[in-house]
mmCIF file of C-alpha atoms and ligand atoms in Angstrom:
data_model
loop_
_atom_site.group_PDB
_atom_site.id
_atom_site.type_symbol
_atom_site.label_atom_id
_atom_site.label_comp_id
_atom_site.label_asym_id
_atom_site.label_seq_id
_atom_site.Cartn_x
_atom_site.Cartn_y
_atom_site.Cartn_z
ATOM 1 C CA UNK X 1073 73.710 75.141 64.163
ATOM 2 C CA UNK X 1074 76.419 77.660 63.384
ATOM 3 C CA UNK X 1075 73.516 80.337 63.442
ATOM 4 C CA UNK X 1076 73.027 79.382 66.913
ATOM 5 C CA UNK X 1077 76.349 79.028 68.000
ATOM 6 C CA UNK X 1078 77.113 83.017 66.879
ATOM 7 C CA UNK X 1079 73.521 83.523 68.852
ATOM 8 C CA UNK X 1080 75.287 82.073 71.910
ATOM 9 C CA UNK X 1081 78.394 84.009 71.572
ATOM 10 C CA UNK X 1082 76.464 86.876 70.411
ATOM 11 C CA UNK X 1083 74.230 86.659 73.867
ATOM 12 C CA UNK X 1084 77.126 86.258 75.997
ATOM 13 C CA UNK X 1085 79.040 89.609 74.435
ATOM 14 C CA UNK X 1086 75.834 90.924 75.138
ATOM 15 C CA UNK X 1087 75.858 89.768 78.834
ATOM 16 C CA UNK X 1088 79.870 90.722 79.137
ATOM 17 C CA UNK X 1089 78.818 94.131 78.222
ATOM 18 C CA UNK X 1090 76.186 94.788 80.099
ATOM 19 C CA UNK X 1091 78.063 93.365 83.268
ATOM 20 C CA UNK X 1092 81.389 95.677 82.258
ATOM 21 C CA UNK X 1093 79.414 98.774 81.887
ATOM 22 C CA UNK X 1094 77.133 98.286 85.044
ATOM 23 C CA UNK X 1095 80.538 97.885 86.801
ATOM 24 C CA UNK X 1096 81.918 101.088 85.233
ATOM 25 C CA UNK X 1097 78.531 102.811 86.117
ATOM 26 C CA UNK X 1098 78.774 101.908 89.851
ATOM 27 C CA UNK X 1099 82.581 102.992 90.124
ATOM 28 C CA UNK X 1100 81.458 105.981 88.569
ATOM 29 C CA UNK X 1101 78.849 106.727 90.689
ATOM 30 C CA UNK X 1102 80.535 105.801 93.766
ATOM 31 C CA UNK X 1103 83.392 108.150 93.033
ATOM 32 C CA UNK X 1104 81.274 111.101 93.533
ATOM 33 C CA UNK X 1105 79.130 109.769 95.972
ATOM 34 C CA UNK X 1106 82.586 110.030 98.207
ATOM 35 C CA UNK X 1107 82.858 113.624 98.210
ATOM 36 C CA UNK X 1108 78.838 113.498 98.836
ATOM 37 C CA UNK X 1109 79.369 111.498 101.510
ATOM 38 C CA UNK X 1110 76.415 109.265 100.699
ATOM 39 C CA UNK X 1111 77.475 106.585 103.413
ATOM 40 C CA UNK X 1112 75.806 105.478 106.659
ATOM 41 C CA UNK X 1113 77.382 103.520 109.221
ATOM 42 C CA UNK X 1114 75.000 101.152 110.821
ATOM 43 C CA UNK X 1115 75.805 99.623 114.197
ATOM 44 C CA UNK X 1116 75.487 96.387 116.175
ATOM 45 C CA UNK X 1117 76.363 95.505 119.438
ATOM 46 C CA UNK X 1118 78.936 93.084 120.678
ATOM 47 C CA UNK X 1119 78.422 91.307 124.408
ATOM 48 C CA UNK X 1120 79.349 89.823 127.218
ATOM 49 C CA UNK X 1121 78.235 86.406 127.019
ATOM 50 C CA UNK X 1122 78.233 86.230 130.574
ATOM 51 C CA UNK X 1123 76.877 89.251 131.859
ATOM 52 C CA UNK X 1124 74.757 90.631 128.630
ATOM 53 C CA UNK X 1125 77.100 94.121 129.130
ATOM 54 C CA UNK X 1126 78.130 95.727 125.586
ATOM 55 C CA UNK X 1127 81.152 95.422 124.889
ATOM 56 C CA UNK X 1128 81.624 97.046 121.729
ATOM 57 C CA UNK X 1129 80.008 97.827 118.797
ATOM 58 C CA UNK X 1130 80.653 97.090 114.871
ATOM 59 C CA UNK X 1131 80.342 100.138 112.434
ATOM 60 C CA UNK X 1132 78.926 98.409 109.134
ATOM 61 C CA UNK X 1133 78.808 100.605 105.937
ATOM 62 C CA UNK X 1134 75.988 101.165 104.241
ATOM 63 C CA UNK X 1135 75.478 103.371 100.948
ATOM 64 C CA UNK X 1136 72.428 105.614 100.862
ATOM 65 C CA UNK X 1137 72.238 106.138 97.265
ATOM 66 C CA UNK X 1138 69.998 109.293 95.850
ATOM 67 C CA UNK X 1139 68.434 106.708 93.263
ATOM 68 C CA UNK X 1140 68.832 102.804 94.089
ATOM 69 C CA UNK X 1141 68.334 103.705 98.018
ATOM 70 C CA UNK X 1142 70.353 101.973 100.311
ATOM 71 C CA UNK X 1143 73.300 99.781 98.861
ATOM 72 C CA UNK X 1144 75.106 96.529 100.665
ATOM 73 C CA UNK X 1145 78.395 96.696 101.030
ATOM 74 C CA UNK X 1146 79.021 93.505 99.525
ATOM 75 C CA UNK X 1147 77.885 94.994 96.653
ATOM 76 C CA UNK X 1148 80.487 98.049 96.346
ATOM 77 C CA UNK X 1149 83.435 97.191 98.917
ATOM 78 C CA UNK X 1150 84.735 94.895 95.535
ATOM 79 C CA UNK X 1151 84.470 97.773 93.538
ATOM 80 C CA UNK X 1152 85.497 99.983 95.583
ATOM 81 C CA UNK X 1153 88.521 97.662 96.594
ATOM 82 C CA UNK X 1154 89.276 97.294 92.677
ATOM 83 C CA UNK X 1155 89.260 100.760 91.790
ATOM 84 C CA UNK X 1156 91.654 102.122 94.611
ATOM 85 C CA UNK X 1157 88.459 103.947 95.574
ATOM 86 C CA UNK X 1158 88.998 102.018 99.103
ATOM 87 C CA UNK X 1159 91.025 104.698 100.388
ATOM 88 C CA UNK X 1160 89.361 107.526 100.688
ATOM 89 C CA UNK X 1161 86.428 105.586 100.806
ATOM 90 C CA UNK X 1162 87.769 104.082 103.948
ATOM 91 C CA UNK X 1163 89.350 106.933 105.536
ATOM 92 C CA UNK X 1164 85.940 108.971 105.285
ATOM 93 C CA UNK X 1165 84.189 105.863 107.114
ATOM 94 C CA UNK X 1166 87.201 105.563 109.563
ATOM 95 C CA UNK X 1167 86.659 109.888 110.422
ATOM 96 C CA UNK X 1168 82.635 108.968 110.368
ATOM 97 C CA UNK X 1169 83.357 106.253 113.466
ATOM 98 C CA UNK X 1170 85.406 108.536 115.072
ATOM 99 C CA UNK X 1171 82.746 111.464 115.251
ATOM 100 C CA UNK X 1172 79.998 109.267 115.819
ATOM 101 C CA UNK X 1173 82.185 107.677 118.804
ATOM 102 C CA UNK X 1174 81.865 111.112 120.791
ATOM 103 C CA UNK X 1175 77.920 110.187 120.726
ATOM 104 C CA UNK X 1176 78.400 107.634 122.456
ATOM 105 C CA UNK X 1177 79.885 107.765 126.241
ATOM 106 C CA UNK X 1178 78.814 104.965 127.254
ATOM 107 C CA UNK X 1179 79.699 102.048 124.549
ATOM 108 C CA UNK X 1180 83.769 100.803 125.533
ATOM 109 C CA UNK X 1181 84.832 100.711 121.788
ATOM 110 C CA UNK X 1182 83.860 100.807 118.118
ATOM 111 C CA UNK X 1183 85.185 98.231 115.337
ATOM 112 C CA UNK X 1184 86.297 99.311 112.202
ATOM 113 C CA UNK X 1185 86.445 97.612 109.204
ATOM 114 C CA UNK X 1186 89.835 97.708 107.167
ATOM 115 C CA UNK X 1187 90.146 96.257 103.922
ATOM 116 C CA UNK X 1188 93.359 94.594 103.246
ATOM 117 C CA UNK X 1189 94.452 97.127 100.534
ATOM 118 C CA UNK X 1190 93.756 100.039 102.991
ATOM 119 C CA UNK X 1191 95.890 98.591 105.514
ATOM 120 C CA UNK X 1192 98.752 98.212 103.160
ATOM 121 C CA UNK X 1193 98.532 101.475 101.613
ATOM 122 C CA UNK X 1194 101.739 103.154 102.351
ATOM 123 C CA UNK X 1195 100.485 105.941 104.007
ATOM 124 C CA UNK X 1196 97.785 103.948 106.225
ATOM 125 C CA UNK X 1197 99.246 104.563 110.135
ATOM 126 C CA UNK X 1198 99.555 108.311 108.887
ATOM 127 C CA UNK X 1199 96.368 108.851 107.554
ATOM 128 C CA UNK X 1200 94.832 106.974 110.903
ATOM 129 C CA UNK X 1201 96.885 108.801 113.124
ATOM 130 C CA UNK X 1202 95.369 112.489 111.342
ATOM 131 C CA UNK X 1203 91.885 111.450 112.362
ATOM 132 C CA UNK X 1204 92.099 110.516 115.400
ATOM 133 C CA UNK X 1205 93.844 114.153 116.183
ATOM 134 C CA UNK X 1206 91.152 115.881 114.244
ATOM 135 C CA UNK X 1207 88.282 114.185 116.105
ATOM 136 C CA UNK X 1208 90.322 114.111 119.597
ATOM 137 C CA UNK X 1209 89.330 110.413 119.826
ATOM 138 C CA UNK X 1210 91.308 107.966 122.119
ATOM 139 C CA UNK X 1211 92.997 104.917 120.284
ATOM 140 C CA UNK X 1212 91.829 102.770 122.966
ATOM 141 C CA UNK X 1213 88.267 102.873 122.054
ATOM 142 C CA UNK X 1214 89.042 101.818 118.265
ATOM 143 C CA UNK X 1215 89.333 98.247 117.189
ATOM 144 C CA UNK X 1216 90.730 97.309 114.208
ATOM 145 C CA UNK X 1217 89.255 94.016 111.985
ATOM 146 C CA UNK X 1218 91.295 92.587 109.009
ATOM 147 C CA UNK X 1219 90.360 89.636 107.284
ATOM 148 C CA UNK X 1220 93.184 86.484 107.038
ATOM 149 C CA UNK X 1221 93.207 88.082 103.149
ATOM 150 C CA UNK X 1222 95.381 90.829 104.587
ATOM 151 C CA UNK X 1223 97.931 89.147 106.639
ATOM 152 C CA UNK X 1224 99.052 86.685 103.083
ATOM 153 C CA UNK X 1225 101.031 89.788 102.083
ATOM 154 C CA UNK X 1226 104.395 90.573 103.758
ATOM 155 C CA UNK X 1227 103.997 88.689 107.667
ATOM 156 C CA UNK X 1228 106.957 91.359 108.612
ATOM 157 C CA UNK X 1229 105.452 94.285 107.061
ATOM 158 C CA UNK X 1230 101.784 93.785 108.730
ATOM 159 C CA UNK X 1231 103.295 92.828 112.561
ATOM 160 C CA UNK X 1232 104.985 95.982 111.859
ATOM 161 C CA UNK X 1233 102.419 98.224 111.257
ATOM 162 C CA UNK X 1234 100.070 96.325 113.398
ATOM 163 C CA UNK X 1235 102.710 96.978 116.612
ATOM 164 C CA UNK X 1236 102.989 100.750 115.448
ATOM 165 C CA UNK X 1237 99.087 100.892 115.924
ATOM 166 C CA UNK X 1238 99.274 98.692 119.005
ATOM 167 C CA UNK X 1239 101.293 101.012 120.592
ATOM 168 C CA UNK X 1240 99.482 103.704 120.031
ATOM 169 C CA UNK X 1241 96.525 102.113 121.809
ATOM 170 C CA UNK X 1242 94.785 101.007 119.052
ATOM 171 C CA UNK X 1243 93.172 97.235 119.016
ATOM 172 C CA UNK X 1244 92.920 94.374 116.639
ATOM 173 C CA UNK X 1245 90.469 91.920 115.352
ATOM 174 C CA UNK X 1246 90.782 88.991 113.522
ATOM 175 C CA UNK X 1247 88.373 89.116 111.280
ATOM 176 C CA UNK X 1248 86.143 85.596 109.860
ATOM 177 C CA UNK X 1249 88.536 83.583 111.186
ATOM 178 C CA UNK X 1250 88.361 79.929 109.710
ATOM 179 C CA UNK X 1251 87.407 81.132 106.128
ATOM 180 C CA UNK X 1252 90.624 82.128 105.082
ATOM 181 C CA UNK X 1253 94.106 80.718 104.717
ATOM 182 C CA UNK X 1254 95.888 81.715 107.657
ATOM 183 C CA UNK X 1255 98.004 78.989 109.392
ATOM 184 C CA UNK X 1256 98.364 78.606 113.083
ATOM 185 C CA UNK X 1257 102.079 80.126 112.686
ATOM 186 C CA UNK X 1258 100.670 83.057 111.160
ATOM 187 C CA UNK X 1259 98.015 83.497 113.384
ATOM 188 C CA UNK X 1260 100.787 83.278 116.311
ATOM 189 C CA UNK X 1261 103.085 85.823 114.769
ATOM 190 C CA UNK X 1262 100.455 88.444 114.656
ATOM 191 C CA UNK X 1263 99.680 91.032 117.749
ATOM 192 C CA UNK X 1264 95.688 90.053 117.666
ATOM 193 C CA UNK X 1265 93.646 90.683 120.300
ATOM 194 C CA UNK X 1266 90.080 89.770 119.246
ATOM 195 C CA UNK X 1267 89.566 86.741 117.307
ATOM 196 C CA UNK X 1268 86.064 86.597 115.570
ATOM 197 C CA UNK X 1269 84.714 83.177 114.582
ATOM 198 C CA UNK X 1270 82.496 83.229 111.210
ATOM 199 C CA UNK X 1271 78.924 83.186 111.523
ATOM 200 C CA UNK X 1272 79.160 79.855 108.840
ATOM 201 C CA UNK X 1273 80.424 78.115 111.739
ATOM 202 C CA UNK X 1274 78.317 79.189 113.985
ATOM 203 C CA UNK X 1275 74.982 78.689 111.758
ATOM 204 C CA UNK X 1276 74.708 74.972 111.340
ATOM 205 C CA UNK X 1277 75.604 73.972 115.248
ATOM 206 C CA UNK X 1278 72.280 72.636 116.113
ATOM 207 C CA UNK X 1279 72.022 70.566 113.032
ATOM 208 C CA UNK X 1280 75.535 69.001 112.749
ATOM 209 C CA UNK X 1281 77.472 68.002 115.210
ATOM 210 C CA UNK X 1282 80.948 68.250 113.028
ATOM 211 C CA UNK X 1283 79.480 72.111 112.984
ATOM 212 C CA UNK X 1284 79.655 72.001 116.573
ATOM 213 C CA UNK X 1285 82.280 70.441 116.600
ATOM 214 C CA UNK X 1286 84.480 72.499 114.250
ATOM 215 C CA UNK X 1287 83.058 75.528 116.544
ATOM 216 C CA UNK X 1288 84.158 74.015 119.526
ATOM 217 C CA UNK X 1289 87.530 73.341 118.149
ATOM 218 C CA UNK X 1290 88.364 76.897 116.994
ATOM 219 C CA UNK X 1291 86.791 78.585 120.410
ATOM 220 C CA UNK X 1292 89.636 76.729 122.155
ATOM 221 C CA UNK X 1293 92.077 77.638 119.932
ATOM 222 C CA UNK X 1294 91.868 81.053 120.228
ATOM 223 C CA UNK X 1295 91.394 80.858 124.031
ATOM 224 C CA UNK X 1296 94.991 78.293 123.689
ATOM 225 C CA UNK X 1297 96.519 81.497 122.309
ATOM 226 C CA UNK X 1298 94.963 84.300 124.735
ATOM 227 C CA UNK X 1299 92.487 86.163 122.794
ATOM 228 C CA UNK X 1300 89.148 87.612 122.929
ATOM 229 C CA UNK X 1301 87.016 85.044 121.580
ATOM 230 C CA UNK X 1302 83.727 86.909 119.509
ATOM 231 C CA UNK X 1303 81.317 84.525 118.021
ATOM 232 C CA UNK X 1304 79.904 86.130 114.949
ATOM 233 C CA UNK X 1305 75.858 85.563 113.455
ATOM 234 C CA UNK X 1306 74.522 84.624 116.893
ATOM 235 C CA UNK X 1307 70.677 83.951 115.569
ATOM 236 C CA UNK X 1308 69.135 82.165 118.355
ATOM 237 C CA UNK X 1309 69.209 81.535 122.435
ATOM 238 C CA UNK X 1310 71.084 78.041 121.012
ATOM 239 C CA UNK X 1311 73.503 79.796 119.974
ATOM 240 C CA UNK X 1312 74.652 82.331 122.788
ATOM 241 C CA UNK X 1313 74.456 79.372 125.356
ATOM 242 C CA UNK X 1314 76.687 77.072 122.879
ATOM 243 C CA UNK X 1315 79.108 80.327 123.100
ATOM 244 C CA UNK X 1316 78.747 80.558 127.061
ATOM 245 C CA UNK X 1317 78.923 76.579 126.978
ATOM 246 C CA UNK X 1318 82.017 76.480 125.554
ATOM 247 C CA UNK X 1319 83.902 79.291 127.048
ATOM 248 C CA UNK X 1320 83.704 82.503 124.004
ATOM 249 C CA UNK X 1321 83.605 86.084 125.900
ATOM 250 C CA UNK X 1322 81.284 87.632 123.936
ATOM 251 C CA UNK X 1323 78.463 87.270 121.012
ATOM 252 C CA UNK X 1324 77.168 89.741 118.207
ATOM 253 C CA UNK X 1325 74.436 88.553 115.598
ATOM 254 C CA UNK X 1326 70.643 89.253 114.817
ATOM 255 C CA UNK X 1327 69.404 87.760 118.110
ATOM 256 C CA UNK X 1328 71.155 90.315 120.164
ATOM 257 C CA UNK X 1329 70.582 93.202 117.414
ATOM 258 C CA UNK X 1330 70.858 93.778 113.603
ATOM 259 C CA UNK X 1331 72.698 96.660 112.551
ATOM 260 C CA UNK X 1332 71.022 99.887 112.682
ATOM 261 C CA UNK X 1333 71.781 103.373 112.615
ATOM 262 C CA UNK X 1334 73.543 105.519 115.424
ATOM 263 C CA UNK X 1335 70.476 107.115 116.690
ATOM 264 C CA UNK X 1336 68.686 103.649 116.905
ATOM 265 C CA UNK X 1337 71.699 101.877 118.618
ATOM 266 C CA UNK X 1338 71.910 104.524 121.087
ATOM 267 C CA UNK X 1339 67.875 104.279 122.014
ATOM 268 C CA UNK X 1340 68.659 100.180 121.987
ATOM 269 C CA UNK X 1341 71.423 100.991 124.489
ATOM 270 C CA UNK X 1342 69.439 103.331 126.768
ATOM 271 C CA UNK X 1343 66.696 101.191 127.342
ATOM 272 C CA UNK X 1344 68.553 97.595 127.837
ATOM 273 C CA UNK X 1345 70.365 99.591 130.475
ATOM 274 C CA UNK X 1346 67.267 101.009 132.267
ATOM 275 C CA UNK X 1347 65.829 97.882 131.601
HETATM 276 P P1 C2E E 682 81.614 91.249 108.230
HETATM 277 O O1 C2E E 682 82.685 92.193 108.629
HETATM 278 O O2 C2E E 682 81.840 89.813 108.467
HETATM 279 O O3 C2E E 682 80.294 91.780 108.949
HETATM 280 C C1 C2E E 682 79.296 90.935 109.449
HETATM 281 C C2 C2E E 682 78.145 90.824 108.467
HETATM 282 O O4 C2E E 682 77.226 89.864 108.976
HETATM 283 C C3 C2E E 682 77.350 92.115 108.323
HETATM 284 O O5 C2E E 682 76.876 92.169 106.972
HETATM 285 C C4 C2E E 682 76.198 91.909 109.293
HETATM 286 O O6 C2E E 682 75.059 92.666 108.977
HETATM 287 C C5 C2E E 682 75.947 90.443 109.111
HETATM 288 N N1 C2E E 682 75.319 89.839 110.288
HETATM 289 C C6 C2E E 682 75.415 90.250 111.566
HETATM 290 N N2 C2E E 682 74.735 89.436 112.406
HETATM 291 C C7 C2E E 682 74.183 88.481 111.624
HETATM 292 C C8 C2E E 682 73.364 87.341 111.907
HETATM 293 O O7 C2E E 682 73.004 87.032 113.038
HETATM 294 N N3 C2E E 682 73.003 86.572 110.841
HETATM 295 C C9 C2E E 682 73.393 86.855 109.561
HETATM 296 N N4 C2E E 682 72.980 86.056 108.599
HETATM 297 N N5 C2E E 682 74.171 87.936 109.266
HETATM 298 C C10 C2E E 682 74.558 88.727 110.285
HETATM 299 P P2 C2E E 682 76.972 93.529 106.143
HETATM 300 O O8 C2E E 682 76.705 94.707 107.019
HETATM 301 O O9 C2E E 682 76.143 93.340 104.927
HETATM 302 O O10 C2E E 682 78.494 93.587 105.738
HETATM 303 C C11 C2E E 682 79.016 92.621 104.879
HETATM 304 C C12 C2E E 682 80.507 92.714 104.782
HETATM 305 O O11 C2E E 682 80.902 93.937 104.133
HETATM 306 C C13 C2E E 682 81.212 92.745 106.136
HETATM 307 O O12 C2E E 682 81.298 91.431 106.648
HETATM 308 C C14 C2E E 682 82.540 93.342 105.750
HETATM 309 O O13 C2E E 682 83.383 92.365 105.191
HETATM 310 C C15 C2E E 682 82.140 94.326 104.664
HETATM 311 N N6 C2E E 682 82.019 95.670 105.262
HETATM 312 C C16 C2E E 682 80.984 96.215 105.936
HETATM 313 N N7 C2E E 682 81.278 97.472 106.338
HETATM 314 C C17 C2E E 682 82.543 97.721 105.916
HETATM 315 C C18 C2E E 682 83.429 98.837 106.035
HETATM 316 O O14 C2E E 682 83.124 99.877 106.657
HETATM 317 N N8 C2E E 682 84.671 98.727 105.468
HETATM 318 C C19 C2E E 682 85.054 97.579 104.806
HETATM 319 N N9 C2E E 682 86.302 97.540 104.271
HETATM 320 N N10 C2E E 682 84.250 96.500 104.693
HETATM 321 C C20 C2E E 682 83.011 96.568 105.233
HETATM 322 CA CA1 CA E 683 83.834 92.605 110.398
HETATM 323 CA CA1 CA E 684 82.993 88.885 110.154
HETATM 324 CA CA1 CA E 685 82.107 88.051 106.671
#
């Protein structure tokens, strides 16, 4: 028996290991694959519920690596989050919006995703404000998204630098709103102008009504406090007319378009316009 116990512990040093050095080897390799710039943003479209016009578009990260091919980023935002590689990491995906945004006239704005350590780096507004000169890109057609995860820091500090953004024309979106912690007061304190309601509300609508109904309750809430109501994961026809239905401006999700490269989302664009 004590054999097999030091088998067990034996297996799971093993296991530790292997999981500590795989994590070492992906920090390592994304590291240099910043100054490669191995990264792809994808896009998908956000739209009028009403009218079916784009509204917007999310930029969605993507990893092209020379080996494992093309990397989630729920599989090295973490790490990259961890490792402080988030900043530059997020600054070269911030500059690769911005370019990409002269390609395309026609689309109102592009979302960016911040992570909540980017946005409270010290030098975030600065290293924002650079890019934008360098690509001669107008605030106005950026939106911001932060998760609830970044507004549990200092409340002062983020209304701060959120209103210093603001007023440069930048946008913001609430980000999976529901999942996190944020209270109402919080929520209230904050210069949003976009919330976005998590696609795990949004999934199980047709199958339970306290889905719905939990849905229903927190499109009305952020309509009660004057936002931009996006419902995230839109899969099916069900679930852009329970949007419409219940009063959310505008929809993104598979049914409307995955995510796809800038050259693909411009061809989807051209031809739903020409029809
Ligand atoms: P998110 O910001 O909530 O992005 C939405 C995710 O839902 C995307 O996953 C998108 O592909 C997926 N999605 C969109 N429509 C549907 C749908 O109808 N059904 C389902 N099942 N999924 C849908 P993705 O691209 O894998 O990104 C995952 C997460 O990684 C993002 O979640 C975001 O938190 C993070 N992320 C992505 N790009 C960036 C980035 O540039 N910077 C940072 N900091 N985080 C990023
Ligand atoms: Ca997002
Ligand atoms: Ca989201
Ligand atoms: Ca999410």
């Amino acid at each position: 028996a004590k054999a097999a116990g030091r088998n067990t512990i034996k297996f799971f040093q093993d296991e530790m290991e292997k999981t500590v050095k795989y994590k070492l080897a992906l920090e390592n390799d994304l590291r240099q694959a910043i100054p490669k710039k191995q990264f792809e943003l994808y896009y998908q479209p956000q739209v009028c519920v009403n009218s079916g016009n784009v509204l917007g578009a999310e930029a969605l990260v993507r990893w092209i690596h020379p080996e494992k091919g093309l990397i989630s980023p729920l599989d090295f935002i973490p790490s990259a989050e961890q490792s402080g590689l988030i900043h530059p990491l997020g600054a070269l995906i911030f500059r690769t919006a911005c370019e990409q945004l002269h390609s395309f006239p026609k689309i109102p704005r592009i979302s960016v995703n911040i992570s909540a350590k980017q946005f409270h780096a010290p030098n975030f507004v600065e290293t924002i404000e650079q890019i934008i000169k360098d690509t001669n890109i107008s605030p106005d057609r950026l939106e911001l998204e932060l998760t609830e995860s970044a507004m549990l820091a200092d409340i002062e500090e983020t209304a701060s630098k959120m209103n210093e953004l603001k007023s440069m024309g930048f946008t913001f979106a609430l980000d999976d709103f529901g999942t996190g912690y944020s209270s109402l007061t919080y929520l209230k304190q904050l210069p949003f102008d976009v919330l976005k309601i998590d696609r795990s509300f949004i999934a199980n609508i047709m199958e339970d009504p306290e889905h719905a109904g939990i849905a229903t309750a927190v499109i009305s809430l952020g309509k009660a406090l004057d936002l931009h109501v996006v419902g995230e994961g839109v899969e099916t026809e069900d679930h852009l007319h329970f949007l419409k239905r219940q009063g959310a401006h505008s929809a993104q999700g598979y049914y409307i378009s995955r995510p796809v490269p800038a050259d693909q989302f411009i061809a989807w664009h051209t031809q739903r316009m020409t029809g």
